[in-house]
Amino acid sequence: MQQIRNIFCVGRNYRLHAEELGNAVPTSPFLFSKPTHALALADGQAIALPGNQGEVHHEIELVVHIAKPYQPGMKPDDMIDRMALGIDFTLRDVQAELKKKGHPWLLAKGFPNSAVITPFRPFPGLEAVKRTDFSLLKNGERVQNGNISDVIFDLETIIRFAVDHFGLTAGDLLFTGTPAGVGPVADGDLLQMYWGDEMWGQFVVKMG
Ligand code: MG
């Protein structure tokens, strides 16, 4: 995989997903990050996930690759060169405990292979991207379906937030949030990520 610098992820960016986990719908962008060690490519091979820390949930998300640093006046189309679909894997039981304690989410979100992405495709521009739904199939059944036009905070807002608080530059990835339908994966599950009718990547879950 090419060199990726930082991985930023948006939490609770789809209303129905925030509500399905009993969370308030946020009033400002909510971002966290993952180590680059979390990256794995959905290339048909098995991918190992932790098998002894409670439920591991799938969260399919649109992922964008930043091509150049922000300069005033830039729009998302000026900064993004490629896109992928990805899964923000989450140790949901661990996350629930961390939330209770008010602790950071890193233990629940940052484990190896917690950021699985398809190969990159050219970014056709935000308006074109809004015309196609993305979805996740688990063992042939559609479990999540989303469209970037349904987000609470749009890409421009998220990018500005990341620029202002963390810096954002070439080689950074943004996971843009997951739609409703998250749920647990099990050993042997086949996960397939679709852009419209086109499968961009698949893999089999290996619970370690
Ligand atoms: Mg997520």
PDB file of C-alpha atoms and ligand atoms in Angstrom:
ATOM      1  CA  MET A   1       0.000   0.000   0.000  1.00  0.00           C
ATOM      2  CA  GLN A   2       1.258   3.471  -0.792  1.00  0.00           C
ATOM      3  CA  GLN A   3       2.439   5.747   1.977  1.00  0.00           C
ATOM      4  CA  ILE A   4      -0.408   7.027   4.102  1.00  0.00           C
ATOM      5  CA  ARG A   5       0.358   9.730   6.643  1.00  0.00           C
ATOM      6  CA  ASN A   6      -2.595  10.226   8.986  1.00  0.00           C
ATOM      7  CA  ILE A   7      -5.972   8.524   9.283  1.00  0.00           C
ATOM      8  CA  PHE A   8      -8.783  10.742  10.545  1.00  0.00           C
ATOM      9  CA  CYS A   9     -12.277   9.361  11.103  1.00  0.00           C
ATOM     10  CA  VAL A  10     -15.583  11.123  11.621  1.00  0.00           C
ATOM     11  CA  GLY A  11     -17.874   9.774  14.325  1.00  0.00           C
ATOM     12  CA  ARG A  12     -21.670  10.033  14.343  1.00  0.00           C
ATOM     13  CA  ASN A  13     -21.961  11.688  10.953  1.00  0.00           C
ATOM     14  CA  TYR A  14     -25.205   9.976   9.940  1.00  0.00           C
ATOM     15  CA  ARG A  15     -28.261  10.702  12.069  1.00  0.00           C
ATOM     16  CA  LEU A  16     -29.698   7.168  12.044  1.00  0.00           C
ATOM     17  CA  HIS A  17     -26.367   5.667  13.051  1.00  0.00           C
ATOM     18  CA  ALA A  18     -25.905   8.076  15.972  1.00  0.00           C
ATOM     19  CA  GLU A  19     -29.384   7.154  17.130  1.00  0.00           C
ATOM     20  CA  GLU A  20     -28.970   3.389  16.718  1.00  0.00           C
ATOM     21  CA  LEU A  21     -26.159   3.462  19.302  1.00  0.00           C
ATOM     22  CA  GLY A  22     -28.132   5.724  21.637  1.00  0.00           C
ATOM     23  CA  ASN A  23     -25.876   8.733  21.032  1.00  0.00           C
ATOM     24  CA  ALA A  24     -26.983  12.356  20.740  1.00  0.00           C
ATOM     25  CA  VAL A  25     -26.771  13.758  17.222  1.00  0.00           C
ATOM     26  CA  PRO A  26     -23.667  15.993  17.356  1.00  0.00           C
ATOM     27  CA  THR A  27     -23.747  19.736  16.819  1.00  0.00           C
ATOM     28  CA  SER A  28     -20.121  20.025  15.742  1.00  0.00           C
ATOM     29  CA  PRO A  29     -17.842  17.571  13.877  1.00  0.00           C
ATOM     30  CA  PHE A  30     -16.525  14.740  15.995  1.00  0.00           C
ATOM     31  CA  LEU A  31     -13.201  13.287  14.828  1.00  0.00           C
ATOM     32  CA  PHE A  32     -10.794  10.660  16.058  1.00  0.00           C
ATOM     33  CA  SER A  33      -7.745   9.041  14.486  1.00  0.00           C
ATOM     34  CA  LYS A  34      -6.279   5.604  13.921  1.00  0.00           C
ATOM     35  CA  PRO A  35      -2.630   4.578  13.691  1.00  0.00           C
ATOM     36  CA  THR A  36      -1.425   3.744  10.192  1.00  0.00           C
ATOM     37  CA  HIS A  37      -0.789   0.223  11.537  1.00  0.00           C
ATOM     38  CA  ALA A  38      -4.563  -0.177  11.404  1.00  0.00           C
ATOM     39  CA  LEU A  39      -4.564  -0.181   7.597  1.00  0.00           C
ATOM     40  CA  ALA A  40      -5.255  -3.338   5.612  1.00  0.00           C
ATOM     41  CA  LEU A  41      -6.248  -3.876   1.988  1.00  0.00           C
ATOM     42  CA  ALA A  42      -9.474  -5.662   1.056  1.00  0.00           C
ATOM     43  CA  ASP A  43      -7.899  -7.804  -1.664  1.00  0.00           C
ATOM     44  CA  GLY A  44      -9.757 -11.076  -1.236  1.00  0.00           C
ATOM     45  CA  GLN A  45      -7.477 -12.472   1.445  1.00  0.00           C
ATOM     46  CA  ALA A  46      -8.451 -13.239   5.037  1.00  0.00           C
ATOM     47  CA  ILE A  47      -8.038 -10.364   7.488  1.00  0.00           C
ATOM     48  CA  ALA A  48      -7.439 -11.051  11.184  1.00  0.00           C
ATOM     49  CA  LEU A  49      -9.492  -9.243  13.816  1.00  0.00           C
ATOM     50  CA  PRO A  50      -9.392  -9.560  17.622  1.00  0.00           C
ATOM     51  CA  GLY A  51     -11.453 -12.539  18.787  1.00  0.00           C
ATOM     52  CA  ASN A  52     -11.267 -12.170  22.545  1.00  0.00           C
ATOM     53  CA  GLN A  53     -12.388  -8.617  23.354  1.00  0.00           C
ATOM     54  CA  GLY A  54     -16.133  -8.739  22.792  1.00  0.00           C
ATOM     55  CA  GLU A  55     -18.032  -7.747  19.682  1.00  0.00           C
ATOM     56  CA  VAL A  56     -16.214  -6.366  16.637  1.00  0.00           C
ATOM     57  CA  HIS A  57     -18.587  -4.206  14.589  1.00  0.00           C
ATOM     58  CA  HIS A  58     -18.382  -3.316  10.905  1.00  0.00           C
ATOM     59  CA  GLU A  59     -18.795   0.349   9.920  1.00  0.00           C
ATOM     60  CA  ILE A  60     -18.581   0.875   6.173  1.00  0.00           C
ATOM     61  CA  GLU A  61     -17.546   4.390   5.186  1.00  0.00           C
ATOM     62  CA  LEU A  62     -16.575   6.467   2.203  1.00  0.00           C
ATOM     63  CA  VAL A  63     -12.823   7.178   2.457  1.00  0.00           C
ATOM     64  CA  VAL A  64     -11.130  10.069   0.704  1.00  0.00           C
ATOM     65  CA  HIS A  65      -7.422  10.593   0.043  1.00  0.00           C
ATOM     66  CA  ILE A  66      -6.028  14.096   0.418  1.00  0.00           C
ATOM     67  CA  ALA A  67      -3.677  15.095  -2.400  1.00  0.00           C
ATOM     68  CA  LYS A  68      -2.509  18.544  -1.369  1.00  0.00           C
ATOM     69  CA  PRO A  69      -2.421  20.814   1.668  1.00  0.00           C
ATOM     70  CA  TYR A  70      -5.306  23.191   2.267  1.00  0.00           C
ATOM     71  CA  GLN A  71      -5.072  26.735   1.070  1.00  0.00           C
ATOM     72  CA  PRO A  72      -7.758  29.339   1.710  1.00  0.00           C
ATOM     73  CA  GLY A  73     -10.655  29.022  -0.683  1.00  0.00           C
ATOM     74  CA  MET A  74     -10.029  25.379  -1.605  1.00  0.00           C
ATOM     75  CA  LYS A  75     -13.028  23.092  -1.941  1.00  0.00           C
ATOM     76  CA  PRO A  76     -13.009  19.312  -1.344  1.00  0.00           C
ATOM     77  CA  ASP A  77     -12.706  18.751  -5.099  1.00  0.00           C
ATOM     78  CA  ASP A  78      -9.461  20.747  -5.100  1.00  0.00           C
ATOM     79  CA  MET A  79      -7.878  18.662  -2.324  1.00  0.00           C
ATOM     80  CA  ILE A  80      -9.078  15.093  -2.943  1.00  0.00           C
ATOM     81  CA  ASP A  81      -7.581  13.004  -5.724  1.00  0.00           C
ATOM     82  CA  ARG A  82      -8.786   9.486  -4.887  1.00  0.00           C
ATOM     83  CA  MET A  83     -11.417   7.624  -2.928  1.00  0.00           C
ATOM     84  CA  ALA A  84     -12.017   4.146  -1.543  1.00  0.00           C
ATOM     85  CA  LEU A  85     -14.528   2.321   0.563  1.00  0.00           C
ATOM     86  CA  GLY A  86     -13.388   1.310   3.996  1.00  0.00           C
ATOM     87  CA  ILE A  87     -14.468  -0.350   7.192  1.00  0.00           C
ATOM     88  CA  ASP A  88     -13.862   1.393  10.494  1.00  0.00           C
ATOM     89  CA  PHE A  89     -13.805  -1.786  12.599  1.00  0.00           C
ATOM     90  CA  THR A  90     -14.762  -1.111  16.194  1.00  0.00           C
ATOM     91  CA  LEU A  91     -14.480  -3.154  19.378  1.00  0.00           C
ATOM     92  CA  ARG A  92     -17.992  -2.180  20.449  1.00  0.00           C
ATOM     93  CA  ASP A  93     -17.950  -3.619  23.980  1.00  0.00           C
ATOM     94  CA  VAL A  94     -14.549  -2.081  24.672  1.00  0.00           C
ATOM     95  CA  GLN A  95     -15.796   1.238  23.290  1.00  0.00           C
ATOM     96  CA  ALA A  96     -18.838   1.141  25.595  1.00  0.00           C
ATOM     97  CA  GLU A  97     -16.550   0.749  28.613  1.00  0.00           C
ATOM     98  CA  LEU A  98     -14.266   3.555  27.417  1.00  0.00           C
ATOM     99  CA  LYS A  99     -17.262   5.849  26.903  1.00  0.00           C
ATOM    100  CA  LYS A 100     -18.445   5.151  30.467  1.00  0.00           C
ATOM    101  CA  LYS A 101     -15.046   6.124  31.835  1.00  0.00           C
ATOM    102  CA  GLY A 102     -14.705   9.146  29.565  1.00  0.00           C
ATOM    103  CA  HIS A 103     -11.528   7.640  28.102  1.00  0.00           C
ATOM    104  CA  PRO A 104     -10.227   8.029  24.531  1.00  0.00           C
ATOM    105  CA  TRP A 105     -11.411   5.485  21.962  1.00  0.00           C
ATOM    106  CA  LEU A 106      -8.005   4.332  20.752  1.00  0.00           C
ATOM    107  CA  LEU A 107      -8.251   0.863  22.303  1.00  0.00           C
ATOM    108  CA  ALA A 108     -11.583   0.289  20.544  1.00  0.00           C
ATOM    109  CA  LYS A 109     -10.673   1.836  17.193  1.00  0.00           C
ATOM    110  CA  GLY A 110      -6.917   1.540  16.740  1.00  0.00           C
ATOM    111  CA  PHE A 111      -6.097  -2.175  16.668  1.00  0.00           C
ATOM    112  CA  PRO A 112      -4.242  -3.745  13.707  1.00  0.00           C
ATOM    113  CA  ASN A 113      -6.530  -4.195  10.664  1.00  0.00           C
ATOM    114  CA  SER A 114      -9.175  -1.879  12.127  1.00  0.00           C
ATOM    115  CA  ALA A 115      -9.024   0.256   8.963  1.00  0.00           C
ATOM    116  CA  VAL A 116      -9.658  -1.997   5.962  1.00  0.00           C
ATOM    117  CA  ILE A 117      -9.863  -0.199   2.627  1.00  0.00           C
ATOM    118  CA  THR A 118     -10.504  -1.180  -0.980  1.00  0.00           C
ATOM    119  CA  PRO A 119      -8.005  -0.191  -3.661  1.00  0.00           C
ATOM    120  CA  PHE A 120      -8.256   3.513  -4.463  1.00  0.00           C
ATOM    121  CA  ARG A 121     -10.271   4.880  -7.391  1.00  0.00           C
ATOM    122  CA  PRO A 122     -10.075   8.348  -8.933  1.00  0.00           C
ATOM    123  CA  PHE A 123     -12.280  10.882  -7.132  1.00  0.00           C
ATOM    124  CA  PRO A 124     -14.866  12.070  -9.666  1.00  0.00           C
ATOM    125  CA  GLY A 125     -15.929  15.162  -7.710  1.00  0.00           C
ATOM    126  CA  LEU A 126     -18.328  15.502  -4.826  1.00  0.00           C
ATOM    127  CA  GLU A 127     -21.478  16.030  -6.875  1.00  0.00           C
ATOM    128  CA  ALA A 128     -20.794  12.846  -8.860  1.00  0.00           C
ATOM    129  CA  VAL A 129     -20.078  10.910  -5.681  1.00  0.00           C
ATOM    130  CA  LYS A 130     -23.472  11.933  -4.281  1.00  0.00           C
ATOM    131  CA  ARG A 131     -25.213  10.149  -7.155  1.00  0.00           C
ATOM    132  CA  THR A 132     -24.096   6.674  -6.024  1.00  0.00           C
ATOM    133  CA  ASP A 133     -24.870   4.736  -2.856  1.00  0.00           C
ATOM    134  CA  PHE A 134     -22.264   2.581  -1.145  1.00  0.00           C
ATOM    135  CA  SER A 135     -23.110  -0.599   0.709  1.00  0.00           C
ATOM    136  CA  LEU A 136     -21.738  -3.492   2.691  1.00  0.00           C
ATOM    137  CA  LEU A 137     -22.770  -7.085   2.103  1.00  0.00           C
ATOM    138  CA  LYS A 138     -22.162  -9.664   4.822  1.00  0.00           C
ATOM    139  CA  ASN A 139     -22.364 -13.217   3.511  1.00  0.00           C
ATOM    140  CA  GLY A 140     -24.384 -11.917   0.570  1.00  0.00           C
ATOM    141  CA  GLU A 141     -26.872  -9.893   2.615  1.00  0.00           C
ATOM    142  CA  ARG A 142     -26.911  -6.094   2.407  1.00  0.00           C
ATOM    143  CA  VAL A 143     -26.380  -4.905   5.985  1.00  0.00           C
ATOM    144  CA  GLN A 144     -25.458  -1.237   5.457  1.00  0.00           C
ATOM    145  CA  ASN A 145     -26.303   1.263   2.743  1.00  0.00           C
ATOM    146  CA  GLY A 146     -25.252   4.904   2.649  1.00  0.00           C
ATOM    147  CA  ASN A 147     -24.874   8.013   0.547  1.00  0.00           C
ATOM    148  CA  ILE A 148     -22.506  10.872   1.309  1.00  0.00           C
ATOM    149  CA  SER A 149     -25.326  13.356   0.712  1.00  0.00           C
ATOM    150  CA  ASP A 150     -26.946  12.157   3.973  1.00  0.00           C
ATOM    151  CA  VAL A 151     -24.107  13.220   6.270  1.00  0.00           C
ATOM    152  CA  ILE A 152     -24.679  15.681   9.102  1.00  0.00           C
ATOM    153  CA  PHE A 153     -21.360  17.462   8.426  1.00  0.00           C
ATOM    154  CA  ASP A 154     -20.376  17.655   4.779  1.00  0.00           C
ATOM    155  CA  LEU A 155     -16.885  17.062   3.423  1.00  0.00           C
ATOM    156  CA  GLU A 156     -16.057  20.744   3.275  1.00  0.00           C
ATOM    157  CA  THR A 157     -16.924  21.184   6.957  1.00  0.00           C
ATOM    158  CA  ILE A 158     -15.007  18.053   7.979  1.00  0.00           C
ATOM    159  CA  ILE A 159     -11.949  19.080   5.992  1.00  0.00           C
ATOM    160  CA  ARG A 160     -11.953  22.575   7.474  1.00  0.00           C
ATOM    161  CA  PHE A 161     -12.319  21.106  10.958  1.00  0.00           C
ATOM    162  CA  ALA A 162      -9.357  18.772  10.406  1.00  0.00           C
ATOM    163  CA  VAL A 163      -7.275  21.589   8.913  1.00  0.00           C
ATOM    164  CA  ASP A 164      -8.014  23.899  11.820  1.00  0.00           C
ATOM    165  CA  HIS A 165      -7.399  21.380  14.609  1.00  0.00           C
ATOM    166  CA  PHE A 166      -4.887  18.815  13.355  1.00  0.00           C
ATOM    167  CA  GLY A 167      -3.491  19.870  10.000  1.00  0.00           C
ATOM    168  CA  LEU A 168      -4.305  17.993   6.825  1.00  0.00           C
ATOM    169  CA  THR A 169      -1.959  17.323   3.952  1.00  0.00           C
ATOM    170  CA  ALA A 170      -1.043  15.033   1.074  1.00  0.00           C
ATOM    171  CA  GLY A 171      -1.254  11.380   2.051  1.00  0.00           C
ATOM    172  CA  ASP A 172      -3.869  11.815   4.764  1.00  0.00           C
ATOM    173  CA  LEU A 173      -7.070   9.740   4.735  1.00  0.00           C
ATOM    174  CA  LEU A 174     -10.498  10.760   5.943  1.00  0.00           C
ATOM    175  CA  PHE A 175     -13.077   8.145   6.923  1.00  0.00           C
ATOM    176  CA  THR A 176     -16.293  10.128   6.584  1.00  0.00           C
ATOM    177  CA  GLY A 177     -18.627   8.267   8.963  1.00  0.00           C
ATOM    178  CA  THR A 178     -20.870   5.234   8.793  1.00  0.00           C
ATOM    179  CA  PRO A 179     -24.576   4.966   7.989  1.00  0.00           C
ATOM    180  CA  ALA A 180     -26.971   2.918  10.108  1.00  0.00           C
ATOM    181  CA  GLY A 181     -26.827  -0.863  10.226  1.00  0.00           C
ATOM    182  CA  VAL A 182     -23.587  -1.511  12.102  1.00  0.00           C
ATOM    183  CA  GLY A 183     -23.303  -4.943  13.662  1.00  0.00           C
ATOM    184  CA  PRO A 184     -20.955  -7.718  14.745  1.00  0.00           C
ATOM    185  CA  VAL A 185     -18.775  -9.863  12.494  1.00  0.00           C
ATOM    186  CA  ALA A 186     -17.887 -13.510  13.076  1.00  0.00           C
ATOM    187  CA  ASP A 187     -15.109 -15.844  12.008  1.00  0.00           C
ATOM    188  CA  GLY A 188     -15.527 -16.792   8.361  1.00  0.00           C
ATOM    189  CA  ASP A 189     -17.830 -13.908   7.411  1.00  0.00           C
ATOM    190  CA  LEU A 190     -17.432 -12.713   3.837  1.00  0.00           C
ATOM    191  CA  LEU A 191     -17.538  -8.891   3.670  1.00  0.00           C
ATOM    192  CA  GLN A 192     -18.002  -7.173   0.302  1.00  0.00           C
ATOM    193  CA  MET A 193     -17.896  -3.411  -0.260  1.00  0.00           C
ATOM    194  CA  TYR A 194     -19.982  -2.071  -3.130  1.00  0.00           C
ATOM    195  CA  TRP A 195     -20.029   1.243  -4.937  1.00  0.00           C
ATOM    196  CA  GLY A 196     -23.422   1.140  -6.585  1.00  0.00           C
ATOM    197  CA  ASP A 197     -23.515  -2.246  -8.329  1.00  0.00           C
ATOM    198  CA  GLU A 198     -19.750  -2.541  -8.515  1.00  0.00           C
ATOM    199  CA  MET A 199     -17.775  -4.494  -5.942  1.00  0.00           C
ATOM    200  CA  TRP A 200     -14.617  -2.603  -5.013  1.00  0.00           C
ATOM    201  CA  GLY A 201     -13.164  -5.017  -2.462  1.00  0.00           C
ATOM    202  CA  GLN A 202     -13.865  -8.103  -0.408  1.00  0.00           C
ATOM    203  CA  PHE A 203     -12.275 -10.212   2.322  1.00  0.00           C
ATOM    204  CA  VAL A 204     -13.001 -12.964   4.800  1.00  0.00           C
ATOM    205  CA  VAL A 205     -12.947 -12.257   8.526  1.00  0.00           C
ATOM    206  CA  LYS A 206     -10.524 -14.331  10.585  1.00  0.00           C
ATOM    207  CA  MET A 207     -11.144 -13.910  14.285  1.00  0.00           C
ATOM    208  CA  GLY A 208      -7.793 -14.334  16.013  1.00  0.00           C
TER     209      GLY A 208
HETATM  210 MG    MG B   1     -16.932   5.018  12.031  1.00  0.00          MG
END
